[in-house]
Tab-separated table of C-alpha atoms in Angstrom:
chain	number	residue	atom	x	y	z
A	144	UNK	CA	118.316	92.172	125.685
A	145	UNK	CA	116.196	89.416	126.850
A	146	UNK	CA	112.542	90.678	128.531
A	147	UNK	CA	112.660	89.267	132.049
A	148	UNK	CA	109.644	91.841	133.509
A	149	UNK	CA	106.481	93.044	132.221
A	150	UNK	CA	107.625	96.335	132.922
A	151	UNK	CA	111.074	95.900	130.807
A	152	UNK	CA	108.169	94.201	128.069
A	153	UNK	CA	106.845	97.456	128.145
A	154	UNK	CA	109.675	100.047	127.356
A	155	UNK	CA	110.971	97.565	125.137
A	156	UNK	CA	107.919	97.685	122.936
A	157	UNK	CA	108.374	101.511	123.394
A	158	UNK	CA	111.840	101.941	122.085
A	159	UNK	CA	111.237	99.458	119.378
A	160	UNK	CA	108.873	101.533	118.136
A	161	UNK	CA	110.837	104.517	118.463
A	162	UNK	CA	111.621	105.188	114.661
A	163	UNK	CA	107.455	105.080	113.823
A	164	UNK	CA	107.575	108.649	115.493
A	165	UNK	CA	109.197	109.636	112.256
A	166	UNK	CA	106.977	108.381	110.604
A	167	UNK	CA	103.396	108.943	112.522
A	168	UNK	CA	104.191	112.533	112.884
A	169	UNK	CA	104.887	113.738	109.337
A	170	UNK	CA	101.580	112.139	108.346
A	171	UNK	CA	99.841	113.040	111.230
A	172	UNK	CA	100.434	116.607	110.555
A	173	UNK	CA	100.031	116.173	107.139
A	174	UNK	CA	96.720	114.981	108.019
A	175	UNK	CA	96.202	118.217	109.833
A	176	UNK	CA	97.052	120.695	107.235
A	177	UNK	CA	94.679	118.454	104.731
A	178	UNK	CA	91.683	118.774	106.978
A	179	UNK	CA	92.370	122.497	107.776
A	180	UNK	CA	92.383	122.901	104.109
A	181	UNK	CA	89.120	121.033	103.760
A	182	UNK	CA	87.591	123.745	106.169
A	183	UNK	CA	87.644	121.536	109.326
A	184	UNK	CA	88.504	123.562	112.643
A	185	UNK	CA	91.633	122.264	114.897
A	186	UNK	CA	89.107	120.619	117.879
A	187	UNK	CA	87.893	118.591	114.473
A	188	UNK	CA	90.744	117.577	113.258
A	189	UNK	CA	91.877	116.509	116.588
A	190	UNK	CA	89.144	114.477	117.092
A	191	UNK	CA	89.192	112.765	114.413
A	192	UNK	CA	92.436	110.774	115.130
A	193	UNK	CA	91.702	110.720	118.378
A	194	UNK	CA	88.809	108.470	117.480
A	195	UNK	CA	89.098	106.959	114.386
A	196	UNK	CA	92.920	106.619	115.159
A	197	UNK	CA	93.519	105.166	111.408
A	198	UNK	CA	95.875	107.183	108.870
A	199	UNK	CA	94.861	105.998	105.070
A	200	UNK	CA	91.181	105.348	106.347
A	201	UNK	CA	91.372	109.143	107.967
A	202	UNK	CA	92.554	110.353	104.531
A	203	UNK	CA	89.975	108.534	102.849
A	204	UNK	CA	87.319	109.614	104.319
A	205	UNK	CA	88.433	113.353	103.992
A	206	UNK	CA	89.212	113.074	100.423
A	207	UNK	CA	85.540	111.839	99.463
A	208	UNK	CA	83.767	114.933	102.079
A	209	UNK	CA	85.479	116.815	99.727
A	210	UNK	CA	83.666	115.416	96.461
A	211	UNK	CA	80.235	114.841	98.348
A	212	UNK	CA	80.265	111.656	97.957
A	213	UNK	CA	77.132	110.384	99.980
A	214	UNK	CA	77.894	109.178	103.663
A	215	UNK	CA	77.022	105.264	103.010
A	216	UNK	CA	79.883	105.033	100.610
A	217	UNK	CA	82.093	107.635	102.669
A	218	UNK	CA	81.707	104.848	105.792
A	219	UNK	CA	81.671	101.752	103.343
A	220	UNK	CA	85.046	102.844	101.731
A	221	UNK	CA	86.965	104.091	104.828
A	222	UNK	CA	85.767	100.731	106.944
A	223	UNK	CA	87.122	98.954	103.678
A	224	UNK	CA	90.637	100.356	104.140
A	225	UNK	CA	90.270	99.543	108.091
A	226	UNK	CA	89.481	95.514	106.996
A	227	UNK	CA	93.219	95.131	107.803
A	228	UNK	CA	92.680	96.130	111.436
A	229	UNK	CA	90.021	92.727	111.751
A	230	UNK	CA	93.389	91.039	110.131
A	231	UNK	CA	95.679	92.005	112.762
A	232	UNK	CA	93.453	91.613	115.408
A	233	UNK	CA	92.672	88.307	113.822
A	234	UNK	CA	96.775	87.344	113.780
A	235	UNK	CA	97.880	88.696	117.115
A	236	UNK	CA	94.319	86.589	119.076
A	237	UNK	CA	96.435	83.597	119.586
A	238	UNK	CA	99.252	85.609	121.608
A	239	UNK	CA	96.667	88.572	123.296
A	240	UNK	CA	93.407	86.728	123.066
A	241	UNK	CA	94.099	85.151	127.093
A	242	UNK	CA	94.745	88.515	128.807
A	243	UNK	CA	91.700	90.276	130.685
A	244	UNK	CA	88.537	91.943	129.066
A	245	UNK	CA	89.534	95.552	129.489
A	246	UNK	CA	93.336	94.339	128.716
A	247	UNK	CA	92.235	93.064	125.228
A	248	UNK	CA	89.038	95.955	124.688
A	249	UNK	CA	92.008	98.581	125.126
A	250	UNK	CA	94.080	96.732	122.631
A	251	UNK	CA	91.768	96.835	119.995
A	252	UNK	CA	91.828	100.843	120.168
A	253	UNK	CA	95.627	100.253	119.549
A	254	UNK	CA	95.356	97.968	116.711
A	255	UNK	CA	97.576	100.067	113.708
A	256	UNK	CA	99.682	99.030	111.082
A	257	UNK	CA	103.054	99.308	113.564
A	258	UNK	CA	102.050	98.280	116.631
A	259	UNK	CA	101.265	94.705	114.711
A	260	UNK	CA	104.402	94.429	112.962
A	261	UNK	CA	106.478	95.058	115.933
A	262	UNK	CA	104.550	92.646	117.730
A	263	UNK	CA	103.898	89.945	115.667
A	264	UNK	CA	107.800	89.716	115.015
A	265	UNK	CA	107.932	90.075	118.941
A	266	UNK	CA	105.998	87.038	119.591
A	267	UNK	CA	106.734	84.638	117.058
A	268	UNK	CA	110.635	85.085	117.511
A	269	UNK	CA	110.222	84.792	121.467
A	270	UNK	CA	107.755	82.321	122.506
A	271	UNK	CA	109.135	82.220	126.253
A	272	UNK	CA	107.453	85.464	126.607
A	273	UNK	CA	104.488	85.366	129.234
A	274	UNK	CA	101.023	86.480	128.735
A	275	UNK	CA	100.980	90.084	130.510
A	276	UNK	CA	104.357	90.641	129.073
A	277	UNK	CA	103.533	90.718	125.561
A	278	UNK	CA	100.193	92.789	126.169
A	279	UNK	CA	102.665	95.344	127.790
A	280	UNK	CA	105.121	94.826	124.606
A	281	UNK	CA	101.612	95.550	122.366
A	282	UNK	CA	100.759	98.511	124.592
A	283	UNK	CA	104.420	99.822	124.843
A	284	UNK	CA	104.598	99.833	121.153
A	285	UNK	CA	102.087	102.888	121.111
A	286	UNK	CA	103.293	104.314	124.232
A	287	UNK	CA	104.729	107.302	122.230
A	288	UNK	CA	103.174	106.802	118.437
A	289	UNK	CA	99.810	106.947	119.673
A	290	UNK	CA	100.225	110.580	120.924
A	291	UNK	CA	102.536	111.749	118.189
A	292	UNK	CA	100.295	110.989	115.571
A	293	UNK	CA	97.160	112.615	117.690
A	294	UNK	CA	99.100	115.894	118.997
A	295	UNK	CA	101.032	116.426	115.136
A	296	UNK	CA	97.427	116.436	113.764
A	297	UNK	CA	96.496	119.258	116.165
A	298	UNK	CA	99.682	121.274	114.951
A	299	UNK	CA	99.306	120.087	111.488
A	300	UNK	CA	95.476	121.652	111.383
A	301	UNK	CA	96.756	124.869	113.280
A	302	UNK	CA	99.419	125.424	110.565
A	303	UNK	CA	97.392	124.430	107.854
A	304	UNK	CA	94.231	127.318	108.420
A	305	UNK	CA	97.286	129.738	107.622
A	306	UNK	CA	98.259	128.272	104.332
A	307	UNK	CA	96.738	130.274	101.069
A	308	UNK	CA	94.924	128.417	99.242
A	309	UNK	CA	96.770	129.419	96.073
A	310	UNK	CA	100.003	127.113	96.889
A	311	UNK	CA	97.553	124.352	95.210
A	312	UNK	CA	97.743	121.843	97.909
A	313	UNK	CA	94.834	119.837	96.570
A	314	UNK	CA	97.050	117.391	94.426
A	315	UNK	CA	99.100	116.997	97.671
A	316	UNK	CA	96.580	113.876	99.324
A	317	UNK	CA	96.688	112.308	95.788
A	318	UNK	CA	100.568	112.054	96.130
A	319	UNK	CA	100.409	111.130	99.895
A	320	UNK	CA	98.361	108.145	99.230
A	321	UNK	CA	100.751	106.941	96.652
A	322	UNK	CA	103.571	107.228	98.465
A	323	UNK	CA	101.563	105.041	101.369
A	324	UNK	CA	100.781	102.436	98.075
A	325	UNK	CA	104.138	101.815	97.044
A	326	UNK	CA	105.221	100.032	100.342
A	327	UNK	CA	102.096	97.780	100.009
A	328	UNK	CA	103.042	96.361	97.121
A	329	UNK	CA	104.950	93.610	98.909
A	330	UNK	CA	104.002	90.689	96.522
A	331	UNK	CA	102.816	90.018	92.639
A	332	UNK	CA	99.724	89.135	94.394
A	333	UNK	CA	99.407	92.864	95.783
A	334	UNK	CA	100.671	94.355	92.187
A	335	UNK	CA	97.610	92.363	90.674
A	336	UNK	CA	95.259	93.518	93.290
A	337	UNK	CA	96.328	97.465	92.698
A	338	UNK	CA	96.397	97.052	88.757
A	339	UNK	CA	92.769	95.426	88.334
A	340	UNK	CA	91.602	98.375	91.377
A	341	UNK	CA	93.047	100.988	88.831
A	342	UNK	CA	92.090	99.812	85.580
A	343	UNK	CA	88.569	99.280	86.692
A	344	UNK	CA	88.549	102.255	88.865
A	345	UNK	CA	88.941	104.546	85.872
A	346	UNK	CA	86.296	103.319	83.994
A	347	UNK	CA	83.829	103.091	87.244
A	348	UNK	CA	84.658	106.832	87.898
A	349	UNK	CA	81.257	107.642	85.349
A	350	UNK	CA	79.262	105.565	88.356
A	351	UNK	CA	76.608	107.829	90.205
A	352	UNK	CA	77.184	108.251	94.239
A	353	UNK	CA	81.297	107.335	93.482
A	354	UNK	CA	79.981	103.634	93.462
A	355	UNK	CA	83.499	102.563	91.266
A	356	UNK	CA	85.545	102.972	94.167
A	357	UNK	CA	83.583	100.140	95.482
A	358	UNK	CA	83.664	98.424	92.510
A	359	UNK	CA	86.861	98.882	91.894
A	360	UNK	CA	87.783	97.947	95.371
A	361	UNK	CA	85.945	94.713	95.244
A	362	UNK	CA	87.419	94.067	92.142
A	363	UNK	CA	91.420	94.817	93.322
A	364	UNK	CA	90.380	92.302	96.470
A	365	UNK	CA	89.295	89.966	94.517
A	366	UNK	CA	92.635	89.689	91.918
A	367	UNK	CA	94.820	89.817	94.449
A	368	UNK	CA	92.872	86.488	96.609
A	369	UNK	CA	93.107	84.635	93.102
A	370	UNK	CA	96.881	85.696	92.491
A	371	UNK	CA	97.552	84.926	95.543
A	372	UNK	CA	96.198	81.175	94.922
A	373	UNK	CA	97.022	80.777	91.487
A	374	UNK	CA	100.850	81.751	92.529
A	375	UNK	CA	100.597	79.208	94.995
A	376	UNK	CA	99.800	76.716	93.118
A	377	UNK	CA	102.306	77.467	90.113
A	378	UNK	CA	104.955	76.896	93.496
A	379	UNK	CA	103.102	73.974	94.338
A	380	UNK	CA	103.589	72.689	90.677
A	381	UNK	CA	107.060	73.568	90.322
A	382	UNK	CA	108.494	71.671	93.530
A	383	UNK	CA	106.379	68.685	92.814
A	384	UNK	CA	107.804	68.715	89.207
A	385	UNK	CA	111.535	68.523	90.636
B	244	UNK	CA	87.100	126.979	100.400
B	245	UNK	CA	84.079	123.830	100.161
B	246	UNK	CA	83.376	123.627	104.251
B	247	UNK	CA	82.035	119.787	104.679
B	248	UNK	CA	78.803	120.539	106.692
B	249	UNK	CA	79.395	119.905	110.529
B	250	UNK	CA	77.037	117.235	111.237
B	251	UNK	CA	77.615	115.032	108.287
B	252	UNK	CA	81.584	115.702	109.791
B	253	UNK	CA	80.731	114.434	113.040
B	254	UNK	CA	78.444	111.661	111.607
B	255	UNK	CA	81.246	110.030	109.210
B	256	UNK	CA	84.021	111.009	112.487
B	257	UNK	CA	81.559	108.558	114.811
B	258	UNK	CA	80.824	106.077	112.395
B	259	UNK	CA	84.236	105.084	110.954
B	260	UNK	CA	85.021	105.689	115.284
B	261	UNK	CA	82.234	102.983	116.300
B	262	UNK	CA	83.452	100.740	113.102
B	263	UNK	CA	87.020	100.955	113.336
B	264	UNK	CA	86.696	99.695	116.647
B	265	UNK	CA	84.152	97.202	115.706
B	266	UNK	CA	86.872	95.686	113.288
B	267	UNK	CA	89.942	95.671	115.769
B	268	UNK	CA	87.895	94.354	118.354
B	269	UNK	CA	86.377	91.890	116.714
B	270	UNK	CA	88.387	88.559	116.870
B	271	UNK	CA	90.314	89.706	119.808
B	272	UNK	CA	87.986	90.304	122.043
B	273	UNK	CA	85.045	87.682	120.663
B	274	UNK	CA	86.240	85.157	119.154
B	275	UNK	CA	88.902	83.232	121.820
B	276	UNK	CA	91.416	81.398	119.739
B	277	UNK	CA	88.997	80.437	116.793
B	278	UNK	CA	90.896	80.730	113.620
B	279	UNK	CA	89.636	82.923	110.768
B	280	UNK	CA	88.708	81.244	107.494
B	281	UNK	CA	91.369	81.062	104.806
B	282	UNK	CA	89.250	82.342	102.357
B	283	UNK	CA	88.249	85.540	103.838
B	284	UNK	CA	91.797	85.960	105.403
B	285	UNK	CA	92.970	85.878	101.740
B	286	UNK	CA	90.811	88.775	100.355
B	287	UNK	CA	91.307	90.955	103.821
B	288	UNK	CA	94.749	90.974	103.048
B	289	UNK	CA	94.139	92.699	99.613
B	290	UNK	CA	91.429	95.526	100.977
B	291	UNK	CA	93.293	98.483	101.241
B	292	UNK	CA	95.592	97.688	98.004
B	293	UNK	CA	92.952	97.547	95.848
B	294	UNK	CA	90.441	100.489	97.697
B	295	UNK	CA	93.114	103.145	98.215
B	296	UNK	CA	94.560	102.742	94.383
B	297	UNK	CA	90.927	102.980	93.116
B	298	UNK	CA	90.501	105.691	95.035
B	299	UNK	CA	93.467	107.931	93.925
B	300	UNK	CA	93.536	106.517	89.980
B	301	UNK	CA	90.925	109.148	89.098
B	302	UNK	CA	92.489	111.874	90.929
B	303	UNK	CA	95.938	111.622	89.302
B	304	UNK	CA	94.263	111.086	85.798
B	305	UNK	CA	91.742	113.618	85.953
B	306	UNK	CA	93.840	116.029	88.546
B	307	UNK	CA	91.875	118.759	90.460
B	308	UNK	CA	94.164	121.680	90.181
B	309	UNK	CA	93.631	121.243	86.498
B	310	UNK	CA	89.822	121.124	86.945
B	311	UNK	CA	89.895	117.880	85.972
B	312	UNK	CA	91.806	118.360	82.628
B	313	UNK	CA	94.576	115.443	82.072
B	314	UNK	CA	97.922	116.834	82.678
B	315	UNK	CA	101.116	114.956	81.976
B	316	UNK	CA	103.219	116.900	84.846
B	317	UNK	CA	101.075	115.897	87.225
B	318	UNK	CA	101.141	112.307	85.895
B	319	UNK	CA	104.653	112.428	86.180
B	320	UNK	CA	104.325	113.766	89.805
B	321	UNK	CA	101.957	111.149	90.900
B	322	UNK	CA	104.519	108.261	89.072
B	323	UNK	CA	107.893	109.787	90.825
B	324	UNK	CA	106.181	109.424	94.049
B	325	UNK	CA	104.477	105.808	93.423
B	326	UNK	CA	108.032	104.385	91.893
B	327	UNK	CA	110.078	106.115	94.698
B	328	UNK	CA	107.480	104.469	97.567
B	329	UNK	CA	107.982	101.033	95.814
B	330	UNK	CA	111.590	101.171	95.412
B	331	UNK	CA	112.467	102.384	98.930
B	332	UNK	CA	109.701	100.533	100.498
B	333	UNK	CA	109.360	103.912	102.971
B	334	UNK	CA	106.480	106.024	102.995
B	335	UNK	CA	108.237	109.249	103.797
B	336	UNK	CA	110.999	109.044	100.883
B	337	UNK	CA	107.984	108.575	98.484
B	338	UNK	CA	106.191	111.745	99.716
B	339	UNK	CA	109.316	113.604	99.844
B	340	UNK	CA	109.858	112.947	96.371
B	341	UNK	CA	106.109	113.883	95.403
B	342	UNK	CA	106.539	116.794	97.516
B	343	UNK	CA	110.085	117.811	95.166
B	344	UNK	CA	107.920	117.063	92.245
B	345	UNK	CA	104.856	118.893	92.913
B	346	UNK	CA	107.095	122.013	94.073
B	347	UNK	CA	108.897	121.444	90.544
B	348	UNK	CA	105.651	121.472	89.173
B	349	UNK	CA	104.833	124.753	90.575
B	350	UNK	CA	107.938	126.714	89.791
B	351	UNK	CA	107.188	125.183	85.789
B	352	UNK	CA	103.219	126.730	86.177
């Protein structure tokens, strides 16, 4: 259906992005029961994605309260996850970056993994599409996931003050970020990038103040910038050679 | 239970708040339509790859419910859930099948 109002731009960006709910909410809870577990009170817990408003960053940050790791690395590391966001809003400037102040400062809170993916597709495939109408797309795109994510944290954090601790949950945010790496690993440039985090990660571990996971970020980012060149440039090679 | 200690709570909630924003507002709302370097594209690209696997590496190796104690099952836990993410390319199948795994885990404890 072609957009022909900003209005119809709107609750088209909000059914696209219809599926995500099944998504945002599981994790959103999950989120909840996590930081219920880690002694944080629903109002908390709410908060939190209501400000921060960032899943793996959220879980990040909660995982290293938990092992006292000191607040500088707590913000470094959970910022580091965000980097993407500065991506995005890097990737989506051409199509948004003409709208009004408040249109674009409101964006920014809405800057998440879906709401780019939708929209980035959005734009590129329909370039007919006029300014207002694909800040309504962006905005419609969170229309629903914004709230699911923020309200299934409250009801995640409820539930979770009534789980004993003896069902073991604590190896359950271990498994929920791996299930959120697997997805990532989109390219041999990402699979370098997680390998060289991992096998320097390990050893870094014996680092005072959990200073390896900086390390070992640092390291993973920089892997995956070479792959990603040296690949290149074997492609490069290969169609010059033919 | 380990309670994190309500202000540093609220400090790390405001901070990563304040910086999220920072980051998602930063080339939309300052920089017009000035492109981003290459370069630094490149390794923002490969930040949370490489931050959230160093991150969870020593937790799966040296697993808390074990008090730290390598333990093949959860190994095996941690590498159902990784393969099953990659393979399906959907976040939810791979914690549903760490979430089979771990409760296979406990009814084997």
């Amino acid at each position: 259906m072609a957009i022909t109002t900003t209005k119809s731009a709107f609750w088209k960006g909000f059914r696209d992005s219809a599926p995500f709910i099944f998504m945002a909410s599981p994790f959103g809870f999950l989120f909840g029961v996590l930081a219920a577990e880690a002694g944080l009170i629903v109002p908390e817990a709410f908060a939190f994605s209501l400000a921060v408003f960032a899943g793996a960053a959220q879980f990040t940050a909660l995982q290293l309260m938990q092992e006292n790791a000191p607040l500088i690395i707590i913000l470094i590391s959970a910022l580091a996850v965000n980097l993407r966001m500065a991506m995005y809003s890097a990737s989506l400037t051409p199509y948004l970056g003409d709208a009004p102040m408040w249109q674009r400062a409101l964006a920014a809170y809405f800057m998440v993994d879906q709401s780019y993916a939708l929209s980035i597709v959005k734009f590129e495939t329909e370039p007919e599409l006029t300014a207002p109408q694909r800040m309504a797309y962006f905005l419609g795109t969170n229309g629903i996931v914004a709230p699911a994510w923020v309200i299934a944290t409250a009801f995640g954090a409820l539930v979770g003050t009534r789980i004993p601790d003896s069902w073991g949950v604590d190896f359950v945010l271990p498994l929920a970020f791996l299930a959120m790496i697997g997805p990532m690993l989109r390219t041999p440039a990402h699979i370098a990038a997680c390998f060289v985090a991992v096998a320097t990660a390990l050893p870094a571990a014996a680092l005072p103040y959990n200073l390896g996971l900086i390390v070992a970020g640092i390291a993973g980012m920089i892997a995956g910038a070479q792959a990603e060149l040296w690949l290149e440039r074997q492609k490069t090679k290969s169609e010059a050679a033919q | 239970m380990s309670s994190i200690p309500a202000p540093l709570l609220w400090t790390v909630i405001l901070g990563l708040a304040v910086g999220s924003y920072a980051l998602r507002f930063a080339f939309i709302g300052f920089m017009g339509g000035k492109p981003i370097a290459p370069w630094l594209m490149r390794h923002l690209r490969y930040t949370a790859v490489a931050i959230i696997p160093a991150l969870v590496a020593p937790l799966v190796v040296w697993p808390a419910p074990t008090d730290g104690a390598p333990s093949l099952m959860h190994f095996a836990a941690a590498a159902a859930t990784l393969a099953v993410g990659y393979l399906t390319r959907n976040v939810l199948y791979g914690l549903g099948a760490g979430g089979v795994s771990l409760l296979l885990l406990y009814l084997a404890a």
